Amino acid sequence: MFCRPGCHSSWKMHLFRGMVNDLRQRAPYYLSDWTDAWNYRVVPATVYMYFANILPALAFSLDMITKTGMQYGVNEVLLASVLGAVVFSIAACQPLVIVGVTGPITVFNYTVYDIMAPTGTNYLSFMCWIGLWSLVFHWILAITNSCNWLRYVTRFPCDIFGFYVAFIYLQKGIQVLERLGDDEPFYLSIVVALLVFVVAYTCGELGRSSLFKHPVRVFLKDYGTPLTVVFFTGFVHIGKLRGIPLESLPTSTAFLPTAARGWFIRFWEIRTADIFLAVPFAILLTILFWFDHNVSSLIAQGTEFPLKKPAGFHWDLFLLGLTTGVGGLLGLPFPNGLIPQAPFHTESLCVTEVVADTDESGESKGHYEARATHVVEQRVSNLAQGLLTLGTMSGPLLAVLHLIPQGVLAGLFFIMGVQALEANGITAKLVFLARDVALTPGGHPLKQIERRLAIWLFVAIELVGFGATFAITQTVAAVGFPVFILALIPVRALLLPRWLTPQELAVLDAPTASPFTMESVGGQHDASASNVSDAPEGDEAGRKGPLLPSEGGLFRSSNEASTAVRSAKRRSGGELAELAELGGGSESAARRRGGAVDKGDGESVVEMQQRASRRGQASRPSESR
C-alpha cells in the first residue's frame, strides 16, 4: 500500500526493501563471517552452545513426550535445532542468534494438542498446516518491512518476556520432579537436581571471579555446566545409589521419528475445515515468533556487546518463515530464536581484557572488571553446534542420552532459569529497591531519579505484565498468550510516557540494541531515552568496548547518558528510516565499514546523502568525526 506523493516516508510501504537492504548491507561481510572464525573463542563457544542448546531442548522434549502423546520426542527436538542452526548459520544476516526449541513454543504445542485431541483430528497434520500458514504470514511480514516496528521495542517488553521465559524454565524443572513419583527415587532426584544447580552455578560464579588463574576461570565458565551434567549422570550409579531406580530420558531409534511414521507429514489427509481452523493458530504462532525471534536477536546484539557487523531483521524473519514451514512438513516442533541462549552465544564470543579500578594517582583499588574489546562475529560456531546436534541423533549418543536422569534435566532447568533472572533488568531494579539506601553507591544510575515512586511504578507495571502473561499460559487459553506479549510494545510507547517523565524513562528504560544495530529497521524511535554512547571508533570508550556483565543502558554513567541524548538529537528516527530504506546506511555504518568518511575508500556518508537527495529524499549533512 502506497500513500500519495509527499506523504511522510514512514507511512509508505516499499515491498521487499527491508530484505534487499539487509542482504546488501551484510553481503560484503559474508566471506569474513567464515574467515574470522579462525579464533580460539570459537571452540569453547561451540562446545558451550552445544550443551546450552541441547540440554534444555532435551528437557523440553521430555515435557512434550508426556503432554503430546509422544508425537514429539527427542529426535524431533534435535532435528528442529539442527534445521534452525544450519539455515541461520549459513543464510542469516545475524548468524550469532541460536535457533531451536523454546519454552513458549512447547507451551503452544501441547496447548494445541489439548484443544485438538478430543476432536479426532490428526495432530501432526494440523500442526503442519499451522506451519504452512505461518510461513505465508512470516513472508508477508518480511516483505512488508514489519520489522521496522522493532524501533519501538525497548528493554521494557524484552525484560518482561525474558522474566517470563526464566520462570517457564523454573516451572518446567519443578514439573519434571513432580512426575517422578515418591519415595527414594523422588527424593534422590530432588537432591541431584539441586546439586546440579549448585555446582553449575558455582562454576559460573568462579569463572567471573578473581580466584585462580585466568585459564582456569575461563575453563570453569565455558565447560562447568556440561561437565556437571556428565558427573552427576555417573554420580547416581555410585555405591548404594546404584540400586535406586531413577527415571531417565526416553529416546527412540537413531534418526527416526519417535512415533511410528515417516519424516514427511501427509498434510493432505485432513478435513478441509481443519485446514482453515489452523489459520487463527498460525496467526498466534506468527505473532509469538515475530516477537520472540526478534527479541532474541535484539538481545544477542545488545548494547553491552561491541559488534561491528550490521544486522538484518527483515531477511531473518523471511528465513524463520521458511524453517517454520519445513518444520511443519517434517513433523518437528517449530524452531525460533532462543532466550537466553542467543545472548549467551554472543557473550561467549567476546574477547575480554581485565581492567583495574584505579584511583586518581593511578594506584589500583583492588577491583577488577572484564571489558569486552570485540566479538568474534562469524558463522562457524552456530553451524558446528548444529552439526554436533545432528550427530547426537546417532545410536551410540542416543544411548548415552538415555542414561541422563530426569533429575539432572530438572537441575538444568533451574540453572538456566536463575541465570536468565540474574541478567534481567527487572531483577536489577528489584535488587536496587531492596537495598539499604544508605549503603547504595551514590553513582548508581537509578539514584538519578528523584521520585522513588517512579521506580516502584515502573517495576510494578513490569511485574503485572509478567504475571498476566504467566497466568494465561497456565490455562487452556495459553495458545493466545502471544497477543498479550505483543501488547507490551504499545503499552511502553503510548502509556508509560503519560505516567513517567522523559528523564525517568531515560534511566529506567533503554533501547535493547545499539543505534548501529537498529539501522536495519530505521533507527530507534525514542532516541532521547537511550543510555548508549554513540562515540566514534577513535574514542577511548568506543575502542575498548563496554564492561561485562552489563544490563544494557542501566549501569552506564550519567556522562555517557548525556552524550547519548546529545548525539540522538542530531538525527531523528524518521531520518534514519529514510536512510535505511534507501539502503545507503548511515554514518555509523560507514565508520564500521572501514572509515569511508575519513579514508575515502568507498562511498562516504556525504555521497550517500547526496544520492538520497537526488532521489527526492530529504537528508541532513553528515556529522563530522
Coordinates of C-alpha atoms in Angstrom, one line a residue:
M1 CA 0.0 0.0 0.0
F2 CA 1.4 3.4 -1.0
C3 CA 0.4 6.8 0.1
R4 CA 0.1 9.9 -2.1
P5 CA 3.2 11.8 -3.2
G6 CA 4.6 14.0 -0.5
C7 CA 3.4 11.8 2.3
H8 CA 5.8 11.1 5.1
S9 CA 8.1 8.2 4.2
S10 CA 7.3 6.2 7.4
W11 CA 3.8 5.7 6.0
K12 CA 5.0 4.2 2.7
M13 CA 5.3 0.5 2.1
H14 CA 8.2 -0.3 -0.2
L15 CA 7.8 -4.1 -0.7
F16 CA 10.9 -6.2 -0.3
R17 CA 13.0 -3.1 0.5
G18 CA 13.9 -4.2 4.0
M19 CA 15.0 -7.6 2.9
V20 CA 17.0 -6.2 0.0
N21 CA 18.8 -3.7 2.2
D22 CA 19.6 -6.4 4.8
L23 CA 21.2 -8.5 2.1
R24 CA 23.0 -5.6 0.5
Q25 CA 24.5 -4.4 3.9
R26 CA 25.5 -7.9 5.1
A27 CA 26.8 -9.4 1.8
P28 CA 30.2 -7.6 2.0
Y29 CA 30.9 -9.4 5.3
Y30 CA 29.9 -12.9 4.2
L31 CA 33.4 -14.1 3.4
S32 CA 34.8 -12.6 6.6
D33 CA 32.0 -14.4 8.5
W34 CA 33.9 -17.6 7.7
T35 CA 37.5 -16.4 7.8
D36 CA 37.0 -14.6 11.2
A37 CA 36.2 -18.0 12.8
W38 CA 39.9 -18.7 13.0
N39 CA 39.9 -17.7 16.6
Y40 CA 40.2 -19.7 19.8
R41 CA 36.9 -18.3 21.2
V42 CA 35.0 -20.2 18.6
V43 CA 36.0 -23.6 20.1
P44 CA 34.6 -23.0 23.7
A45 CA 31.7 -21.1 22.2
T46 CA 30.8 -24.1 20.1
V47 CA 31.0 -26.6 22.9
Y48 CA 29.2 -24.3 25.3
M49 CA 26.3 -23.6 22.9
Y50 CA 26.0 -27.3 22.0
F51 CA 25.3 -28.1 25.6
A52 CA 23.4 -24.9 26.4
N53 CA 21.1 -25.6 23.4
I54 CA 20.8 -29.4 23.5
L55 CA 20.3 -29.9 27.3
P56 CA 17.3 -27.6 27.7
A57 CA 15.9 -29.0 24.4
L58 CA 16.1 -32.5 25.8
A59 CA 14.3 -31.3 28.9
F60 CA 11.6 -29.7 26.7
S61 CA 11.3 -32.9 24.7
L62 CA 10.6 -34.8 27.9
D63 CA 7.8 -32.3 28.5
M64 CA 6.3 -32.8 25.0
I65 CA 6.7 -36.6 25.1
T66 CA 4.4 -36.5 28.1
K67 CA 1.9 -33.9 27.0
T68 CA 1.6 -34.6 23.3
G69 CA 1.1 -38.4 23.3
M70 CA 4.7 -39.0 22.1
Q71 CA 4.0 -37.0 18.9
Y72 CA 7.2 -35.0 19.6
G73 CA 10.2 -36.7 21.1
V74 CA 14.0 -36.4 21.4
N75 CA 14.7 -36.9 17.7
E76 CA 12.1 -34.3 16.6
V77 CA 13.5 -31.7 19.0
L78 CA 17.1 -32.4 18.0
L79 CA 16.3 -32.2 14.3
A80 CA 14.4 -28.9 14.8
S81 CA 17.6 -27.5 16.4
V82 CA 19.7 -28.8 13.5
L83 CA 17.3 -27.2 11.0
G84 CA 17.5 -23.8 12.7
A85 CA 21.3 -23.9 13.2
V86 CA 22.1 -24.9 9.6
V87 CA 19.7 -22.5 7.9
F88 CA 20.6 -19.5 10.1
S89 CA 24.3 -20.1 10.3
I90 CA 24.6 -20.3 6.5
A91 CA 22.0 -17.8 5.3
A92 CA 21.0 -15.4 8.1
C93 CA 22.1 -11.8 8.3
Q94 CA 22.7 -12.4 12.0
P95 CA 24.3 -15.8 12.4
L96 CA 25.0 -15.3 16.1
V97 CA 21.4 -15.9 17.0
I98 CA 20.9 -19.5 18.3
V99 CA 17.7 -21.1 16.9
G100 CA 16.0 -24.0 18.5
V101 CA 13.0 -25.2 20.6
T102 CA 11.9 -22.8 23.3
G103 CA 9.7 -22.9 26.3
P104 CA 6.9 -20.7 24.8
I105 CA 6.6 -23.0 21.7
T106 CA 6.5 -26.0 24.0
V107 CA 3.5 -24.4 25.7
F108 CA 2.0 -23.6 22.4
N109 CA 2.4 -27.2 21.1
Y110 CA 0.8 -29.1 24.0
T111 CA -2.0 -26.5 24.3
V112 CA -2.9 -27.1 20.7
Y113 CA -2.8 -30.8 21.4
D114 CA -5.1 -30.4 24.4
I115 CA -7.6 -28.5 22.2
M116 CA -7.4 -30.7 19.1
A117 CA -7.0 -34.2 20.5
P118 CA -10.7 -34.6 21.6
T119 CA -11.8 -33.7 18.0
G120 CA -10.0 -36.7 16.5
T121 CA -8.0 -34.5 14.1
N122 CA -4.6 -35.8 13.2
Y123 CA -2.4 -33.7 15.4
L124 CA 0.8 -33.6 13.3
S125 CA -1.2 -32.8 10.1
F126 CA -2.9 -30.0 11.9
M127 CA 0.4 -28.7 13.2
C128 CA 1.8 -28.9 9.6
W129 CA -1.0 -26.6 8.3
I130 CA -0.2 -24.2 11.2
G131 CA 3.4 -24.2 10.0
L132 CA 2.4 -23.7 6.3
W133 CA 0.0 -20.8 7.1
S134 CA 2.6 -19.3 9.4
L135 CA 5.2 -19.5 6.6
V136 CA 2.9 -17.3 4.5
F137 CA 2.3 -14.9 7.3
H138 CA 6.0 -14.6 8.1
W139 CA 6.8 -13.9 4.4
I140 CA 4.1 -11.3 4.2
L141 CA 5.5 -9.6 7.3
A142 CA 9.1 -9.8 5.9
I143 CA 8.1 -8.4 2.5
T144 CA 6.1 -5.5 4.0
N145 CA 9.0 -4.5 6.3
S146 CA 7.2 -5.2 9.5
C147 CA 10.4 -5.4 11.4
N148 CA 10.6 -1.6 11.3
W149 CA 8.2 -1.7 14.3
L150 CA 11.2 -3.0 16.3
R151 CA 12.1 0.7 16.6
Y152 CA 9.5 0.8 19.4
V153 CA 10.9 -2.2 21.2
T154 CA 12.9 -1.2 24.3
R155 CA 14.2 -3.1 27.3
F156 CA 10.7 -2.9 28.8
P157 CA 9.0 -5.7 26.8
C158 CA 12.2 -7.6 26.4
D159 CA 12.7 -7.8 30.2
I160 CA 9.1 -8.8 30.8
F161 CA 9.4 -11.6 28.2
G162 CA 12.8 -12.7 29.5
F163 CA 11.4 -12.8 33.0
Y164 CA 8.6 -14.9 31.7
V165 CA 10.9 -17.3 29.9
A166 CA 13.1 -17.6 33.1
F167 CA 10.1 -18.6 35.2
I168 CA 9.0 -21.1 32.5
Y169 CA 12.4 -22.8 32.9
L170 CA 11.9 -22.9 36.7
Q171 CA 8.4 -24.2 36.4
K172 CA 9.4 -26.9 34.0
G173 CA 12.1 -28.1 36.4
I174 CA 9.5 -28.4 39.2
Q175 CA 7.1 -30.2 36.8
V176 CA 9.8 -32.7 35.9
L177 CA 10.3 -33.6 39.5
E178 CA 6.6 -33.8 40.2
R179 CA 6.2 -36.6 37.7
L180 CA 8.9 -38.8 39.4
G181 CA 6.6 -40.3 42.0
D182 CA 7.6 -40.5 45.6
D183 CA 9.8 -42.4 48.0
E184 CA 13.6 -42.9 47.3
P185 CA 13.6 -42.1 43.6
F186 CA 11.8 -38.9 44.1
Y187 CA 14.0 -37.6 46.9
L188 CA 17.2 -38.7 45.2
S189 CA 16.0 -36.8 42.0
I190 CA 15.4 -33.7 44.1
V191 CA 18.9 -33.9 45.6
V192 CA 20.5 -34.4 42.2
A193 CA 18.6 -31.5 40.7
L194 CA 19.7 -29.2 43.5
L195 CA 23.3 -30.4 43.3
V196 CA 23.4 -29.9 39.5
F197 CA 22.1 -26.3 40.1
V198 CA 24.6 -25.5 42.9
V199 CA 27.7 -26.9 41.2
A200 CA 26.9 -25.4 37.8
Y201 CA 26.1 -22.0 39.3
T202 CA 29.3 -22.1 41.4
C203 CA 31.3 -22.8 38.3
G204 CA 29.8 -19.8 36.6
E205 CA 30.5 -17.6 39.5
L206 CA 34.1 -18.8 39.8
G207 CA 34.5 -18.0 36.1
R208 CA 33.5 -14.4 36.8
S209 CA 35.5 -14.1 40.0
S210 CA 39.1 -13.1 40.7
L211 CA 40.0 -16.5 42.0
F212 CA 42.5 -18.8 40.3
K213 CA 44.4 -18.0 37.1
H214 CA 42.7 -16.7 34.0
P215 CA 42.8 -20.0 32.1
V216 CA 41.2 -21.8 35.0
R217 CA 38.4 -19.2 35.2
V218 CA 37.8 -19.4 31.5
F219 CA 37.6 -23.2 31.7
L220 CA 35.1 -23.2 34.5
K221 CA 32.9 -20.7 32.8
D222 CA 33.0 -22.4 29.4
Y223 CA 32.8 -26.1 30.5
G224 CA 31.4 -26.1 34.0
T225 CA 27.8 -26.8 33.2
P226 CA 28.4 -29.7 30.7
L227 CA 30.9 -31.3 33.0
T228 CA 28.4 -31.0 35.8
V229 CA 25.9 -32.9 33.8
V230 CA 28.4 -35.7 32.9
F231 CA 29.5 -36.0 36.6
F232 CA 26.0 -36.3 38.1
T233 CA 24.8 -38.7 35.3
G234 CA 27.5 -41.0 36.7
F235 CA 27.1 -40.0 40.3
V236 CA 23.7 -41.7 40.6
H237 CA 25.4 -45.1 39.8
I238 CA 27.9 -44.9 42.6
G239 CA 27.6 -47.2 45.7
K240 CA 24.2 -47.7 47.2
L241 CA 22.7 -45.1 44.9
R242 CA 23.0 -47.7 42.1
G243 CA 20.1 -49.7 43.5
I244 CA 17.7 -46.7 43.3
P245 CA 15.7 -46.8 40.1
L246 CA 15.6 -43.4 38.5
E247 CA 13.6 -42.2 35.6
S248 CA 15.9 -41.3 32.6
L249 CA 15.3 -39.5 29.4
P250 CA 13.3 -41.7 26.9
T251 CA 14.8 -42.0 23.5
S252 CA 13.9 -43.6 20.2
T253 CA 15.7 -45.3 17.2
A254 CA 18.5 -43.3 15.7
F255 CA 17.5 -40.8 13.0
L256 CA 13.9 -41.9 13.1
P257 CA 10.7 -40.2 14.5
T258 CA 9.5 -41.1 17.9
A259 CA 6.1 -42.3 16.7
A260 CA 5.7 -45.0 14.0
R261 CA 5.7 -42.7 11.0
G262 CA 7.9 -41.3 8.3
W263 CA 9.6 -37.9 8.4
F264 CA 7.2 -36.3 5.8
I265 CA 3.8 -35.4 7.1
R266 CA 0.8 -36.4 4.9
F267 CA -0.8 -33.0 5.4
W268 CA -3.5 -33.5 2.8
E269 CA -5.1 -36.3 4.9
I270 CA -7.1 -33.8 7.0
R271 CA -10.6 -32.3 6.8
T272 CA -10.9 -29.1 4.8
A273 CA -12.5 -27.3 7.8
D274 CA -9.4 -28.1 9.9
I275 CA -7.2 -26.6 7.3
F276 CA -8.9 -23.2 7.8
L277 CA -9.2 -23.8 11.5
A278 CA -5.4 -23.8 11.6
V279 CA -5.4 -20.2 10.4
P280 CA -6.0 -18.5 13.8
F281 CA -3.5 -20.8 15.4
A282 CA -1.0 -19.8 12.7
I283 CA -1.7 -16.1 13.3
L284 CA -0.9 -16.6 17.0
L285 CA 2.2 -18.6 16.2
T286 CA 3.4 -15.8 13.9
I287 CA 2.9 -13.2 16.5
L288 CA 4.8 -15.2 19.0
F289 CA 7.7 -15.9 16.6
W290 CA 7.8 -12.3 15.3
F291 CA 8.3 -11.1 18.9
D292 CA 10.3 -14.0 20.3
H293 CA 12.8 -14.3 17.5
N294 CA 13.3 -10.6 17.0
V295 CA 13.7 -10.0 20.7
S296 CA 16.3 -12.9 20.9
S297 CA 18.1 -11.2 18.0
L298 CA 18.0 -7.8 19.7
I299 CA 19.3 -9.1 23.0
A300 CA 22.0 -11.1 21.2
Q301 CA 23.1 -7.8 19.7
G302 CA 22.6 -5.8 22.9
T303 CA 24.3 -2.6 23.8
E304 CA 26.7 -4.5 26.0
F305 CA 28.3 -6.2 23.0
P306 CA 30.7 -4.3 20.8
L307 CA 29.5 -5.6 17.5
K308 CA 30.9 -4.3 14.2
K309 CA 28.9 -6.1 11.5
P310 CA 25.4 -4.9 10.5
A311 CA 22.1 -6.6 11.4
G312 CA 19.3 -7.8 9.2
F313 CA 15.9 -8.4 10.8
H314 CA 13.7 -8.5 7.7
W315 CA 15.7 -11.2 5.9
D316 CA 16.0 -13.3 9.1
L317 CA 12.2 -13.1 9.5
F318 CA 11.8 -14.5 6.0
L319 CA 14.2 -17.4 6.9
L320 CA 12.2 -18.0 10.1
G321 CA 9.1 -18.5 8.0
L322 CA 10.9 -21.0 5.8
T323 CA 12.1 -23.1 8.8
T324 CA 8.6 -22.9 10.3
G325 CA 7.1 -24.3 7.1
V326 CA 9.7 -27.0 6.7
G327 CA 9.4 -27.9 10.4
G328 CA 5.7 -28.5 9.8
L329 CA 6.3 -30.7 6.8
L330 CA 8.7 -32.8 8.8
G331 CA 6.6 -33.0 11.9
L332 CA 9.0 -31.0 14.1
P333 CA 8.4 -28.5 16.8
F334 CA 8.9 -25.1 15.2
P335 CA 12.3 -23.6 16.0
N336 CA 13.0 -19.9 16.6
G337 CA 15.4 -17.6 18.4
L338 CA 16.4 -18.8 21.9
I339 CA 16.5 -16.7 25.1
P340 CA 18.8 -16.8 27.0
Q341 CA 21.0 -19.0 24.7
A342 CA 21.3 -16.3 21.9
P343 CA 22.8 -13.6 24.2
F344 CA 24.9 -16.3 25.9
H345 CA 26.4 -17.2 22.5
T346 CA 27.4 -13.6 21.8
E347 CA 28.9 -13.3 25.3
S348 CA 30.9 -16.5 24.9
L349 CA 32.4 -15.0 21.7
C350 CA 33.5 -11.8 23.5
V351 CA 37.3 -11.2 23.7
T352 CA 37.9 -9.5 27.0
E353 CA 40.6 -7.7 28.8
V354 CA 40.9 -7.3 32.6
V355 CA 40.7 -3.6 33.7
A356 CA 41.8 -2.5 37.1
D357 CA 39.9 0.1 39.0
T358 CA 42.4 2.8 39.9
D359 CA 42.3 6.0 42.0
E360 CA 43.4 9.5 40.9
S361 CA 47.0 8.7 41.5
G362 CA 46.8 5.6 39.3
E363 CA 47.0 3.1 42.1
S364 CA 44.8 0.0 41.9
K365 CA 41.9 -0.1 44.3
G366 CA 41.9 -3.9 44.2
H367 CA 38.8 -4.2 42.0
Y368 CA 39.0 -5.6 38.5
E369 CA 36.4 -5.8 35.7
A370 CA 36.3 -7.7 32.5
R371 CA 35.9 -5.4 29.5
A372 CA 34.9 -6.7 26.1
T373 CA 37.2 -5.5 23.4
H374 CA 35.4 -7.1 20.5
V375 CA 33.2 -10.0 19.5
V376 CA 34.3 -12.8 17.2
E377 CA 31.4 -12.4 14.7
Q378 CA 31.3 -15.5 12.5
R379 CA 29.1 -18.4 11.3
V380 CA 31.1 -21.4 12.2
S381 CA 30.2 -21.8 15.9
N382 CA 26.5 -21.9 15.2
L383 CA 26.9 -24.3 12.3
A384 CA 29.3 -26.5 14.3
Q385 CA 26.9 -26.8 17.3
G386 CA 24.1 -27.7 14.9
L387 CA 26.2 -30.5 13.2
L388 CA 27.1 -31.8 16.7
T389 CA 23.4 -31.9 17.5
L390 CA 22.8 -33.9 14.3
G391 CA 25.4 -36.4 15.4
T392 CA 23.6 -36.7 18.7
M393 CA 20.8 -38.4 16.8
S394 CA 23.1 -41.4 16.2
G395 CA 22.6 -44.6 18.0
P396 CA 25.6 -44.5 20.4
L397 CA 24.9 -41.0 21.5
L398 CA 21.2 -41.6 22.0
A399 CA 22.2 -44.5 24.2
V400 CA 24.3 -42.0 26.2
L401 CA 21.4 -39.5 26.4
H402 CA 19.2 -42.3 27.7
L403 CA 21.4 -42.5 30.8
I404 CA 20.7 -38.9 31.8
P405 CA 18.4 -39.0 34.9
Q406 CA 15.4 -36.7 34.7
G407 CA 16.6 -35.1 38.0
V408 CA 19.7 -33.8 36.1
L409 CA 17.4 -32.3 33.5
A410 CA 15.4 -30.6 36.2
G411 CA 18.6 -29.1 37.6
L412 CA 19.5 -27.8 34.1
F413 CA 16.1 -26.0 34.0
F414 CA 16.9 -24.4 37.4
I415 CA 20.3 -23.2 36.4
M416 CA 19.0 -21.8 33.1
G417 CA 16.2 -20.0 34.8
V418 CA 18.3 -18.5 37.5
Q419 CA 20.9 -17.3 35.1
A420 CA 18.2 -15.7 32.9
L421 CA 16.8 -14.0 36.0
E422 CA 20.2 -12.7 37.1
A423 CA 20.7 -11.0 33.7
N424 CA 17.2 -9.5 33.7
G425 CA 16.5 -5.8 34.1
I426 CA 13.5 -6.4 36.4
T427 CA 15.8 -8.3 38.8
A428 CA 18.3 -5.4 38.8
K429 CA 15.6 -2.9 39.7
L430 CA 14.2 -5.1 42.4
V431 CA 17.6 -5.5 43.9
F432 CA 18.1 -1.8 43.9
L433 CA 14.7 -1.2 45.6
A434 CA 15.6 -3.8 48.3
R435 CA 19.0 -2.4 49.1
D436 CA 19.6 -0.2 52.1
V437 CA 19.5 3.4 50.8
A438 CA 22.4 4.3 53.0
L439 CA 24.6 1.6 51.5
T440 CA 23.7 2.2 47.9
P441 CA 26.6 3.7 45.9
G442 CA 26.0 7.4 45.1
G443 CA 26.9 6.8 41.5
H444 CA 24.2 4.2 40.9
P445 CA 22.2 5.3 37.8
L446 CA 18.8 4.7 39.5
K447 CA 19.7 7.2 42.1
Q448 CA 19.4 9.9 39.4
I449 CA 15.6 9.5 39.8
E450 CA 14.3 11.8 42.4
R451 CA 10.9 10.1 42.6
R452 CA 11.5 6.7 44.1
L453 CA 7.8 6.1 43.5
A454 CA 8.6 6.2 39.7
I455 CA 10.9 3.2 40.1
W456 CA 8.2 1.3 42.0
L457 CA 5.6 2.2 39.4
F458 CA 7.8 1.1 36.5
V459 CA 8.7 -2.2 38.2
A460 CA 5.1 -2.8 39.3
I461 CA 3.9 -2.4 35.6
E462 CA 6.6 -4.9 34.5
L463 CA 5.6 -7.4 37.1
V464 CA 1.9 -7.1 36.2
G465 CA 2.8 -7.7 32.6
F466 CA 4.8 -10.8 33.6
G467 CA 2.1 -12.1 36.0
A468 CA -0.6 -11.7 33.4
T469 CA 1.5 -13.5 30.7
F470 CA 2.5 -16.3 33.0
A471 CA -1.1 -16.7 34.4
I472 CA -2.7 -17.1 30.9
T473 CA -0.2 -19.8 30.0
Q474 CA -1.5 -21.9 32.9
T475 CA -4.9 -22.1 31.3
V476 CA -6.4 -23.6 28.1
A477 CA -6.2 -20.0 26.7
A478 CA -2.4 -20.3 26.7
V479 CA -2.4 -20.5 22.9
G480 CA -3.4 -16.8 22.9
F481 CA -0.6 -15.5 25.1
P482 CA 1.5 -14.2 22.1
V483 CA -1.1 -11.4 21.7
F484 CA -0.7 -10.4 25.3
I485 CA 3.1 -10.2 24.9
L486 CA 2.9 -8.2 21.7
A487 CA 0.6 -5.7 23.5
L488 CA 3.6 -4.8 25.7
I489 CA 5.1 -2.7 22.9
P490 CA 2.3 -0.1 22.6
V491 CA 2.0 -0.1 26.4
R492 CA 5.6 1.1 26.6
A493 CA 5.3 3.5 23.6
L494 CA 1.9 5.1 24.5
L495 CA 1.1 4.7 28.1
L496 CA 4.4 4.9 30.1
P497 CA 5.2 8.4 28.8
R498 CA 1.9 9.6 30.3
W499 CA 2.9 8.4 33.8
L500 CA 6.7 8.9 33.8
T501 CA 8.8 11.8 32.7
P502 CA 11.3 11.5 29.8
Q503 CA 14.2 11.8 32.2
E504 CA 12.9 9.0 34.4
L505 CA 12.3 6.8 31.3
A506 CA 15.8 7.6 30.1
V507 CA 17.2 5.9 33.3
L508 CA 14.6 3.2 33.8
D509 CA 14.4 2.0 30.2
A510 CA 16.7 1.9 27.2
P511 CA 16.9 0.7 23.6
T512 CA 17.7 -3.0 23.5
A513 CA 20.3 -2.7 20.9
S514 CA 22.7 0.0 19.8
P515 CA 21.9 2.6 17.2
F516 CA 24.2 0.8 14.8
T517 CA 22.2 -2.4 15.1
M518 CA 18.9 -0.6 14.8
E519 CA 19.8 1.0 11.5
S520 CA 18.4 -2.1 9.8
V521 CA 14.9 -1.1 11.0
G522 CA 15.3 2.7 10.6
G523 CA 16.9 3.6 13.9
Q524 CA 15.5 4.0 17.4
H525 CA 12.1 5.5 17.9
D526 CA 12.7 7.3 21.2
A527 CA 16.4 8.0 20.8
S528 CA 16.3 10.5 23.7
A529 CA 15.7 7.7 26.1
S530 CA 18.9 6.0 25.0
N531 CA 21.7 5.5 27.5
V532 CA 24.1 4.2 24.9
S533 CA 27.1 6.3 24.0
D534 CA 27.5 6.9 20.2
A535 CA 31.2 7.5 20.5
P536 CA 33.3 7.3 17.3
E537 CA 35.6 4.4 16.9
G538 CA 38.5 6.6 17.7
D539 CA 37.0 7.4 21.1
E540 CA 38.6 5.6 24.1
A541 CA 35.2 4.1 25.3
G542 CA 34.2 3.1 21.8
R543 CA 37.6 1.4 21.2
K544 CA 37.6 -0.5 24.5
G545 CA 34.0 -1.5 24.5
P546 CA 31.6 -1.9 27.4
L547 CA 32.1 -3.7 30.6
L548 CA 30.8 -7.2 31.1
P549 CA 28.4 -8.1 32.5
S550 CA 26.1 -5.3 31.7
E551 CA 22.4 -4.6 31.8
G552 CA 22.2 -2.6 28.6
G553 CA 21.9 1.1 29.5
L554 CA 21.1 0.6 33.2
F555 CA 24.6 0.7 34.5
R556 CA 26.1 3.4 32.3
S557 CA 27.4 6.6 33.8
S558 CA 25.5 9.8 33.7
N559 CA 28.1 11.3 31.3
E560 CA 27.5 8.5 28.8
A561 CA 23.8 9.0 29.1
S562 CA 24.0 12.7 28.4
T563 CA 26.3 12.1 25.5
A564 CA 23.7 9.7 24.0
V565 CA 21.0 12.3 24.4
R566 CA 23.1 15.0 22.6
S567 CA 24.0 12.6 19.8
A568 CA 20.5 11.3 19.4
K569 CA 19.2 14.9 18.8
R570 CA 21.3 15.2 15.7
R571 CA 19.3 12.6 13.8
S572 CA 15.6 11.7 14.2
G573 CA 14.2 8.3 13.8
G574 CA 12.4 9.4 10.6
E575 CA 15.7 10.4 9.0
L576 CA 17.3 7.1 10.0
A577 CA 14.3 5.3 8.5
E578 CA 14.7 7.1 5.2
L579 CA 18.4 6.3 5.1
A580 CA 17.7 2.7 5.9
E581 CA 15.0 2.3 3.2
L582 CA 17.4 3.9 0.6
G583 CA 20.0 1.2 1.5
G584 CA 22.6 3.8 2.0
G585 CA 23.4 3.0 5.6
S586 CA 24.5 5.8 7.9
E587 CA 27.5 7.5 9.3
S588 CA 27.9 4.9 12.0
A589 CA 27.7 2.1 9.4
A590 CA 30.2 3.9 7.2
R591 CA 32.6 4.1 10.2
R592 CA 32.3 0.4 10.9
R593 CA 32.8 -0.5 7.2
G594 CA 36.3 0.8 7.4
G595 CA 36.2 4.5 7.9
A596 CA 35.0 5.6 4.5
V597 CA 34.2 9.0 6.0
D598 CA 37.9 9.7 6.6
K599 CA 39.8 7.5 4.3
G600 CA 37.8 7.9 1.1
D601 CA 37.8 4.2 0.4
G602 CA 34.3 3.8 -1.0
E603 CA 31.2 6.0 -0.9
S604 CA 31.2 8.3 2.0
V605 CA 28.2 9.4 4.1
V606 CA 28.0 12.7 2.3
E607 CA 27.9 11.0 -1.0
M608 CA 25.2 8.6 0.1
Q609 CA 23.1 11.5 1.4
Q610 CA 23.7 13.4 -1.9
R611 CA 22.4 10.4 -3.7
A612 CA 19.4 10.3 -1.4
S613 CA 18.8 14.0 -2.2
R614 CA 18.9 13.2 -5.9
R615 CA 16.1 10.7 -5.3
G616 CA 14.0 13.3 -3.8
Q617 CA 14.5 12.3 -0.2
A618 CA 15.4 14.9 2.5
S619 CA 18.7 14.4 4.3
R620 CA 21.0 16.3 6.5
P621 CA 24.7 16.9 6.1
S622 CA 26.8 14.2 7.7
E623 CA 28.3 14.8 11.1
S624 CA 32.0 15.5 11.4
R625 CA 34.0 12.9 13.2

